[in-house]
Amino acid sequence: MGHRCCSKQKIKRGLWSPEEDEKLIRHITAHGHKSWSSVSKLAGLQRCGKSCRLRWINYLRPDLKRGSFTAEEEQTIIDVHRILGNRWSQIAKHLPGRTDNEVKNFWNSCIKKKLISQGLDPQTHTLLSSHRRATDCNISKIHPNTNSIFTLNSLIPNADKALKAQPDLVQTTSPIFSSEYHPTSIISNNVHAHDSLNFSDFHYLPSIGNTNNLCSSSCIYPSSAVGLSGNENSNIWASSAGNFRAQTLEGMQAQVQQAKEKTCEKGTDDVRELANKGNPEMNASFDHSSNFDFGLLENLLASEFMPHDLSSMDNFAWNF
DNA sequence: AATCAGGACAACCGCATTTTC
DNA sequence: AGAAAATGCGGTTGTCCTGAT
C-alpha cells in the first residue's frame, strides 16, 4: 500500500539515488518547500511529497549534524526521554542538528541496550525488578538494621568525591545516612528522626540527570518530602551533574503545587495533553490530589534538578 | 570464499492532527 | 462547518555493512 497522498501517482520507492538527492536539493535551495506535494512534481521527481519531506528532513537538510552521538548528546537523550518518553521529535529539539528519526534509531540500537545492561528499564528508567531484588540483597548485607532501599545510591561511584568537593552544601546527615554508606543523590535531614527505617518510609525514583556519574542509578524521596511531615528544618539534597542543591521541603511542595496548578491551567502543555489522552499515571495525579504522584513530582521537578549548565536542557516541553 | 547474524540507519506505513478550500 | 488534502509523528520494516564462523 502506498501513501494516500500519492496513491494515484506513479511513484518510486526505496532508497534515494544521488541524482534524486541532487534534484531535491536544487529545487528546495531555489524554491523552498512550501508544499511538499508540489515539490516532487516541480523537482522532476517520481516520489510522493511525503517521501521528499522525509528525505530532506532526515538526510539532506544542510544544518544536519552527521556522525555519531557524543556522550553529552546521549545523556541529553536519556534525560529528556525520562521525562517525555518516546516523543522523539520533542527529544530531537534538544539536540541541534539531529532528527527525530536519528534519535529514535540511536535509542533503539544503543541506549536501550545500555540501560538494560545497567539494570534499568528503558521505558520507565527504574530498576528492573530482577536488579531491584539483587540490590535489596546487597543492602541488607550492608545495613542489617534496615530494609530500606536507600542505599541504592551506594552504587554511585563518584558521589563521595562530589560531597567532599562541596561540603558547604551538606548541612547534616544522620549517621545512618552518612556518605560512607550513602553517597547519596538526595539526603533529607529530617529522616534521621527515624531511627529505624522501613521500606515504606521511602519511595524509589529513578535518576534524573547523571552527568559526571553522580546520579547514575537512583534518587529517593522520603515520604515526608511530599507533605506528610511538619518538620520545618527538613531539607532535600539533590545532586545534579556535579553540584548539590538544597531546597526546603516546603519550597519543594510549593513548587510542585504551583507547577500542578499551572499544568492544569495550561490546556496545551504536554502534561495536560497526556492527562487528556488518558495516561493513567497522569490522570491519577490530577484526579486524586490526596494521593500524591511521585512520578509527576519528579517530572515536574526534573528541570529544577537538571544540570543547569546544559543549555540544551533550557527549554523543555513545559516550563514553569 | 561463502554464509550467517547482528548492528546501524534509511525509508515506509498508518494514524492523528492541522491546514486548506 | 465540514470534507479533503497535507503534514507530522512514532512504530516498524528493509537494506546494507561488517565481523564471526
GROMACS .gro file of C-alpha atoms (C1' of nucleotides) in nm:
model
  362
    1MET     CA    1   0.000   0.000   0.000
    2GLY     CA    2   0.136   0.338  -0.099
    3HIS     CA    3   0.098   0.670   0.067
    4ARG     CA    4  -0.254   0.807   0.047
    5CYS     CA    5  -0.112   1.134  -0.075
    6CYS     CA    6   0.023   0.974  -0.387
    7SER     CA    7  -0.185   0.666  -0.445
    8LYS     CA    8  -0.283   0.785  -0.789
    9GLN     CA    9   0.065   0.877  -0.894
   10LYS     CA   10   0.335   0.660  -1.040
   11ILE     CA   11   0.585   0.678  -0.763
   12LYS     CA   12   0.924   0.542  -0.693
   13ARG     CA   13   1.005   0.391  -0.357
   14GLY     CA   14   1.306   0.267  -0.173
   15LEU     CA   15   1.647   0.423  -0.136
   16TRP     CA   16   1.717   0.757  -0.294
   17SER     CA   17   1.974   0.783  -0.567
   18PRO     CA   18   2.235   1.061  -0.571
   19GLU     CA   19   2.058   1.206  -0.876
   20GLU     CA   20   1.730   1.228  -0.691
   21ASP     CA   21   1.903   1.389  -0.396
   22GLU     CA   22   2.061   1.639  -0.628
   23LYS     CA   23   1.726   1.727  -0.784
   24LEU     CA   24   1.561   1.771  -0.449
   25ILE     CA   25   1.842   1.983  -0.308
   26ARG     CA   26   1.850   2.201  -0.617
   27HIS     CA   27   1.477   2.254  -0.609
   28ILE     CA   28   1.449   2.332  -0.240
   29THR     CA   29   1.753   2.558  -0.246
   30ALA     CA   30   1.596   2.756  -0.527
   31HIS     CA   31   1.230   2.750  -0.432
   32GLY     CA   32   1.198   2.627  -0.078
   33HIS     CA   33   0.941   2.371   0.024
   34LYS     CA   34   0.613   2.549   0.062
   35SER     CA   35   0.416   2.243  -0.039
   36TRP     CA   36   0.576   1.902  -0.036
   37SER     CA   37   0.331   1.755  -0.278
   38SER     CA   38   0.427   2.010  -0.538
   39VAL     CA   39   0.798   1.977  -0.463
   40SER     CA   40   0.814   1.629  -0.609
   41LYS     CA   41   0.641   1.738  -0.929
   42LEU     CA   42   0.832   2.060  -0.972
   43ALA     CA   43   1.165   1.899  -0.894
   44GLY     CA   44   1.100   1.631  -1.153
   45LEU     CA   45   1.096   1.351  -0.900
   46GLN     CA   46   0.873   1.049  -0.913
   47ARG     CA   47   0.835   1.045  -0.540
   48CYS     CA   48   0.545   1.139  -0.322
   49GLY     CA   49   0.562   1.457  -0.118
   50LYS     CA   50   0.586   1.264   0.198
   51SER     CA   51   0.893   1.081   0.080
   52CYS     CA   52   1.054   1.409  -0.033
   53ARG     CA   53   0.985   1.568   0.300
   54LEU     CA   54   1.135   1.274   0.488
   55ARG     CA   55   1.442   1.265   0.269
   56TRP     CA   56   1.500   1.637   0.316
   57ILE     CA   57   1.439   1.645   0.689
   58ASN     CA   58   1.629   1.332   0.776
   59TYR     CA   59   1.915   1.343   0.533
   60LEU     CA   60   1.959   1.639   0.301
   61ARG     CA   61   1.896   1.939   0.525
   62PRO     CA   62   2.214   2.144   0.535
   63ASP     CA   63   2.201   2.204   0.910
   64LEU     CA   64   2.217   1.836   0.997
   65LYS     CA   65   2.496   1.721   1.219
   66ARG     CA   66   2.636   1.399   1.085
   67GLY     CA   67   2.837   1.140   1.270
   68SER     CA   68   2.797   0.956   1.593
   69PHE     CA   69   2.632   1.096   1.900
   70THR     CA   70   2.853   1.248   2.167
   71ALA     CA   71   2.836   1.144   2.531
   72GLU     CA   72   2.663   1.471   2.609
   73GLU     CA   73   2.402   1.414   2.342
   74GLU     CA   74   2.347   1.063   2.469
   75GLN     CA   75   2.296   1.192   2.820
   76THR     CA   76   2.055   1.456   2.699
   77ILE     CA   77   1.852   1.193   2.519
   78ILE     CA   78   1.833   0.979   2.831
   79ASP     CA   79   1.742   1.276   3.049
   80VAL     CA   80   1.472   1.406   2.823
   81HIS     CA   81   1.340   1.061   2.744
   82ARG     CA   82   1.294   1.001   3.111
   83ILE     CA   83   1.057   1.298   3.121
   84LEU     CA   84   0.889   1.281   2.783
   85GLY     CA   85   0.905   0.915   2.691
   86ASN     CA   86   0.913   0.813   2.325
   87ARG     CA   87   0.839   1.157   2.193
   88TRP     CA   88   1.124   1.161   1.954
   89SER     CA   89   1.051   1.486   1.784
   90GLN     CA   90   1.039   1.663   2.121
   91ILE     CA   91   1.361   1.498   2.228
   92ALA     CA   92   1.528   1.589   1.899
   93LYS     CA   93   1.450   1.955   1.962
   94HIS     CA   94   1.704   1.945   2.243
   95LEU     CA   95   1.971   1.818   2.006
   96PRO     CA   96   2.052   2.073   1.739
   97GLY     CA   97   2.127   1.913   1.407
   98ARG     CA   98   1.972   1.580   1.499
   99THR     CA   99   1.647   1.441   1.366
  100ASP     CA  100   1.376   1.253   1.547
  101ASN     CA  101   1.448   0.951   1.328
  102GLU     CA  102   1.814   0.961   1.417
  103VAL     CA  103   1.741   0.992   1.788
  104LYS     CA  104   1.489   0.710   1.769
  105ASN     CA  105   1.732   0.483   1.586
  106PHE     CA  106   2.009   0.564   1.830
  107TRP     CA  107   1.779   0.493   2.121
  108ASN     CA  108   1.663   0.162   1.983
  109SER     CA  109   2.003   0.040   1.874
  110CYS     CA  110   2.227   0.166   2.154
  111ILE     CA  111   2.084   0.343   2.453
  112LYS     CA  112   1.809   0.093   2.517
  113LYS     CA  113   2.056  -0.191   2.536
  114LYS     CA  114   2.292   0.010   2.751
  115LEU     CA  115   2.021   0.088   3.003
  116ILE     CA  116   1.910  -0.273   3.014
  117SER     CA  117   2.265  -0.383   3.076
  118GLN     CA  118   2.273  -0.136   3.367
  119GLY     CA  119   1.963  -0.299   3.506
  120LEU     CA  120   1.733  -0.014   3.412
  121ASP     CA  121   1.403  -0.041   3.238
  122PRO     CA  122   1.442   0.176   2.926
  123GLN     CA  123   1.077   0.276   2.930
  124THR     CA  124   1.040   0.376   3.293
  125HIS     CA  125   1.409   0.433   3.377
  126THR     CA  126   1.353   0.248   3.700
  127LEU     CA  127   1.546  -0.051   3.815
  128LEU     CA  128   1.433  -0.372   3.657
  129SER     CA  129   1.265  -0.595   3.911
  130SER     CA  130   1.537  -0.856   3.890
  131HIS     CA  131   1.803  -0.596   3.968
  132ARG     CA  132   1.596  -0.445   4.241
  133ARG     CA  133   1.580  -0.773   4.423
  134ALA     CA  134   1.951  -0.821   4.381
  135THR     CA  135   2.020  -0.476   4.516
  136ASP     CA  136   1.800  -0.531   4.815
  137CYS     CA  137   2.005  -0.835   4.900
  138ASN     CA  138   2.321  -0.632   4.888
  139ILE     CA  139   2.172  -0.363   5.102
  140SER     CA  140   2.067  -0.597   5.371
  141LYS     CA  141   2.426  -0.708   5.397
  142ILE     CA  142   2.546  -0.353   5.439
  143HIS     CA  143   2.267  -0.241   5.661
  144PRO     CA  144   2.137  -0.526   5.862
  145ASN     CA  145   1.910  -0.291   6.055
  146THR     CA  146   1.713  -0.167   5.765
  147ASN     CA  147   1.544  -0.300   5.464
  148SER     CA  148   1.534   0.044   5.311
  149ILE     CA  149   1.640   0.071   4.952
  150PHE     CA  150   1.807   0.396   5.039
  151THR     CA  151   2.150   0.253   4.988
  152LEU     CA  152   2.091   0.209   4.621
  153ASN     CA  153   2.288   0.524   4.591
  154SER     CA  154   2.595   0.350   4.719
  155LEU     CA  155   2.620   0.236   4.361
  156ILE     CA  156   2.714   0.586   4.264
  157PRO     CA  157   3.088   0.579   4.225
  158ASN     CA  158   3.189   0.943   4.249
  159ALA     CA  159   2.927   1.089   4.471
  160ASP     CA  160   3.151   1.080   4.778
  161LYS     CA  161   3.405   1.293   4.595
  162ALA     CA  162   3.137   1.537   4.497
  163LEU     CA  163   3.012   1.564   4.850
  164LYS     CA  164   3.366   1.634   4.967
  165ALA     CA  165   3.414   1.886   4.692
  166GLN     CA  166   3.116   2.088   4.806
  167PRO     CA  167   3.093   2.022   5.179
  168ASP     CA  168   2.934   2.357   5.247
  169LEU     CA  169   2.620   2.234   5.088
  170VAL     CA  170   2.591   1.936   5.314
  171GLN     CA  171   2.446   2.060   5.637
  172THR     CA  172   2.379   1.741   5.810
  173THR     CA  173   2.344   1.377   5.753
  174SER     CA  174   2.234   1.129   6.008
  175PRO     CA  175   2.474   0.850   6.095
  176ILE     CA  176   2.254   0.608   5.922
  177PHE     CA  177   2.279   0.817   5.610
  178SER     CA  178   2.642   0.905   5.629
  179SER     CA  179   2.807   0.939   5.296
  180GLU     CA  180   3.016   0.641   5.385
  181TYR     CA  181   2.713   0.433   5.319
  182HIS     CA  182   2.509   0.683   5.134
  183PRO     CA  183   2.696   0.895   4.886
  184THR     CA  184   2.350   0.992   4.813
  185SER     CA  185   2.186   1.191   4.547
  186ILE     CA  186   1.917   1.302   4.783
  187ILE     CA  187   1.950   1.327   5.155
  188SER     CA  188   1.679   1.451   5.380
  189ASN     CA  189   1.789   1.556   5.723
  190ASN     CA  190   1.453   1.503   5.873
  191VAL     CA  191   1.479   1.136   5.818
  192HIS     CA  192   1.733   1.094   6.093
  193ALA     CA  193   1.446   1.140   6.328
  194HIS     CA  194   1.356   0.791   6.215
  195ASP     CA  195   1.580   0.555   6.400
  196SER     CA  196   1.458   0.257   6.220
  197LEU     CA  197   1.362   0.286   5.863
  198ASN     CA  198   1.123   0.079   5.675
  199PHE     CA  199   1.096   0.031   5.309
  200SER     CA  200   0.767   0.214   5.318
  201ASP     CA  201   0.935   0.527   5.451
  202PHE     CA  202   1.085   0.589   5.113
  203HIS     CA  203   0.984   0.590   4.760
  204TYR     CA  204   1.222   0.490   4.496
  205LEU     CA  205   1.253   0.715   4.199
  206PRO     CA  206   1.491   0.675   3.915
  207SER     CA  207   1.766   0.914   3.842
  208ILE     CA  208   1.731   1.240   3.665
  209GLY     CA  209   2.045   1.357   3.503
  210ASN     CA  210   2.362   1.170   3.564
  211THR     CA  211   2.635   1.372   3.406
  212ASN     CA  212   2.966   1.302   3.577
  213ASN     CA  213   2.838   0.974   3.707
  214LEU     CA  214   2.691   1.142   4.004
  215CYS     CA  215   2.344   1.015   3.992
  216SER     CA  216   2.374   0.703   3.796
  217SER     CA  217   2.110   0.487   3.949
  218SER     CA  218   1.857   0.647   4.169
  219CYS     CA  219   1.708   0.934   4.355
  220ILE     CA  220   1.498   0.868   4.657
  221TYR     CA  221   1.248   1.095   4.818
  222PRO     CA  222   1.136   1.034   5.174
  223SER     CA  223   0.762   1.027   5.220
  224SER     CA  224   0.788   1.340   5.425
  225ALA     CA  225   0.902   1.523   5.118
  226VAL     CA  226   0.551   1.533   4.991
  227GLY     CA  227   0.380   1.697   5.278
  228LEU     CA  228   0.342   1.428   5.535
  229SER     CA  229   0.582   1.595   5.775
  230GLY     CA  230   0.560   1.924   5.955
  231ASN     CA  231   0.932   1.936   6.010
  232GLU     CA  232   1.034   2.286   5.921
  233ASN     CA  233   1.401   2.214   5.901
  234SER     CA  234   1.381   1.940   5.657
  235ASN     CA  235   1.598   1.976   5.357
  236ILE     CA  236   1.629   1.780   5.044
  237TRP     CA  237   1.963   1.745   4.883
  238ALA     CA  238   1.967   1.677   4.523
  239SER     CA  239   2.264   1.602   4.312
  240SER     CA  240   2.263   1.726   3.964
  241ALA     CA  241   2.552   1.691   3.733
  242GLY     CA  242   2.825   1.766   3.976
  243ASN     CA  243   2.658   2.005   4.210
  244PHE     CA  244   2.430   1.961   4.502
  245ARG     CA  245   2.136   2.184   4.553
  246ALA     CA  246   1.923   2.217   4.859
  247GLN     CA  247   1.560   2.306   4.889
  248THR     CA  248   1.330   2.305   5.181
  249LEU     CA  249   1.057   2.053   5.159
  250GLU     CA  250   0.807   2.329   5.192
  251GLY     CA  251   0.961   2.509   4.900
  252MET     CA  252   0.957   2.194   4.702
  253GLN     CA  253   0.595   2.131   4.787
  254ALA     CA  254   0.504   2.484   4.692
  255GLN     CA  255   0.686   2.442   4.367
  256VAL     CA  256   0.506   2.121   4.291
  257GLN     CA  257   0.172   2.273   4.381
  258GLN     CA  258   0.244   2.575   4.165
  259ALA     CA  259   0.354   2.355   3.883
  260LYS     CA  260   0.044   2.143   3.913
  261GLU     CA  261  -0.178   2.447   3.907
  262LYS     CA  262  -0.001   2.585   3.606
  263THR     CA  263  -0.014   2.249   3.444
  264CYS     CA  264  -0.389   2.234   3.492
  265GLU     CA  265  -0.426   2.585   3.362
  266LYS     CA  266  -0.225   2.530   3.053
  267GLY     CA  267  -0.450   2.338   2.825
  268THR     CA  268  -0.185   2.282   2.568
  269ASP     CA  269   0.115   2.167   2.761
  270ASP     CA  270   0.245   1.819   2.740
  271VAL     CA  271   0.148   1.702   3.084
  272ARG     CA  272  -0.207   1.813   3.036
  273GLU     CA  273  -0.206   1.653   2.698
  274LEU     CA  274  -0.104   1.324   2.846
  275ALA     CA  275  -0.372   1.352   3.106
  276ASN     CA  276  -0.633   1.428   2.845
  277LYS     CA  277  -0.522   1.135   2.639
  278GLY     CA  278  -0.592   0.906   2.923
  279ASN     CA  279  -0.245   0.833   3.051
  280PRO     CA  280  -0.347   0.659   3.373
  281GLU     CA  281  -0.038   0.770   3.561
  282MET     CA  282  -0.100   1.133   3.482
  283ASN     CA  283  -0.470   1.112   3.537
  284ALA     CA  284  -0.413   0.970   3.878
  285SER     CA  285  -0.219   1.276   3.970
  286PHE     CA  286  -0.492   1.505   3.854
  287ASP     CA  287  -0.785   1.316   3.986
  288HIS     CA  288  -0.659   1.216   4.326
  289SER     CA  289  -0.474   1.509   4.469
  290SER     CA  290  -0.460   1.346   4.807
  291ASN     CA  291  -0.253   1.063   4.669
  292PHE     CA  292   0.049   1.244   4.556
  293ASP     CA  293   0.202   1.111   4.242
  294PHE     CA  294   0.574   1.064   4.273
  295GLY     CA  295   0.618   1.022   3.905
  296LEU     CA  296   0.465   1.358   3.847
  297LEU     CA  297   0.664   1.510   4.129
  298GLU     CA  298   0.980   1.401   3.967
  299ASN     CA  299   0.870   1.503   3.624
  300LEU     CA  300   0.774   1.845   3.740
  301LEU     CA  301   1.089   1.899   3.936
  302ALA     CA  302   1.319   1.735   3.693
  303SER     CA  303   1.412   2.055   3.525
  304GLU     CA  304   1.495   2.203   3.865
  305PHE     CA  305   1.729   1.919   3.941
  306MET     CA  306   1.868   1.903   3.599
  307PRO     CA  307   2.214   2.027   3.527
  308HIS     CA  308   2.175   2.397   3.489
  309ASP     CA  309   2.481   2.434   3.276
  310LEU     CA  310   2.334   2.229   2.998
  311SER     CA  311   2.197   2.482   2.759
  312SER     CA  312   2.022   2.213   2.564
  313MET     CA  313   1.803   2.149   2.863
  314ASP     CA  314   1.680   2.502   2.880
  315ASN     CA  315   1.353   2.458   2.704
  316PHE     CA  316   1.155   2.158   2.799
  317ALA     CA  317   0.817   2.097   2.660
  318TRP     CA  318   0.672   2.263   2.966
  319ASN     CA  319   0.827   2.546   3.151
  320PHE     CA  320   0.716   2.683   3.479
  321DA     C1'  321   3.517  -1.792  -0.010
  322DA     C1'  322   3.054  -1.845   0.146
  323DT     C1'  323   2.716  -1.773   0.471
  324DC     C1'  324   2.503  -1.616   0.864
  325DA     C1'  325   2.393  -1.288   1.248
  326DG     C1'  326   2.362  -0.859   1.429
  327DG     C1'  327   2.400  -0.362   1.417
  328DA     C1'  328   2.312   0.079   1.208
  329DC     C1'  329   2.039   0.355   0.968
  330DA     C1'  330   1.720   0.487   0.587
  331DA     C1'  331   1.267   0.461   0.449
  332DC     C1'  332   0.791   0.321   0.479
  333DC     C1'  333   0.331   0.270   0.698
  334DG     C1'  334  -0.064   0.401   0.940
  335DC     C1'  335  -0.268   0.709   1.225
  336DA     C1'  336  -0.351   1.174   1.427
  337DT     C1'  337  -0.352   1.645   1.372
  338DT     C1'  338  -0.351   2.062   1.117
  339DT     C1'  339  -0.442   2.329   0.717
  340DT     C1'  340  -0.687   2.447   0.312
  341DC     C1'  341  -1.074   2.501   0.036
  342DA     C1'  342  -1.886   2.382   0.928
  343DG     C1'  343  -1.704   2.001   0.723
  344DA     C1'  344  -1.459   1.733   0.383
  345DA     C1'  345  -1.027   1.663   0.167
  346DA     C1'  346  -0.553   1.724   0.146
  347DA     C1'  347  -0.123   1.799   0.361
  348DT     C1'  348   0.179   1.744   0.724
  349DG     C1'  349   0.379   1.542   1.140
  350DC     C1'  350   0.482   1.167   1.431
  351DG     C1'  351   0.605   0.715   1.622
  352DG     C1'  352   0.643   0.231   1.525
  353DT     C1'  353   0.812  -0.092   1.213
  354DT     C1'  354   1.045  -0.288   0.827
  355DG     C1'  355   1.401  -0.320   0.478
  356DT     C1'  356   1.867  -0.277   0.326
  357DC     C1'  357   2.340  -0.252   0.364
  358DC     C1'  358   2.761  -0.337   0.600
  359DT     C1'  359   3.075  -0.578   0.897
  360DG     C1'  360   3.255  -0.932   1.165
  361DA     C1'  361   3.240  -1.412   1.310
  362DT     C1'  362   3.229  -1.883   1.185
   0.00000   0.00000   0.00000
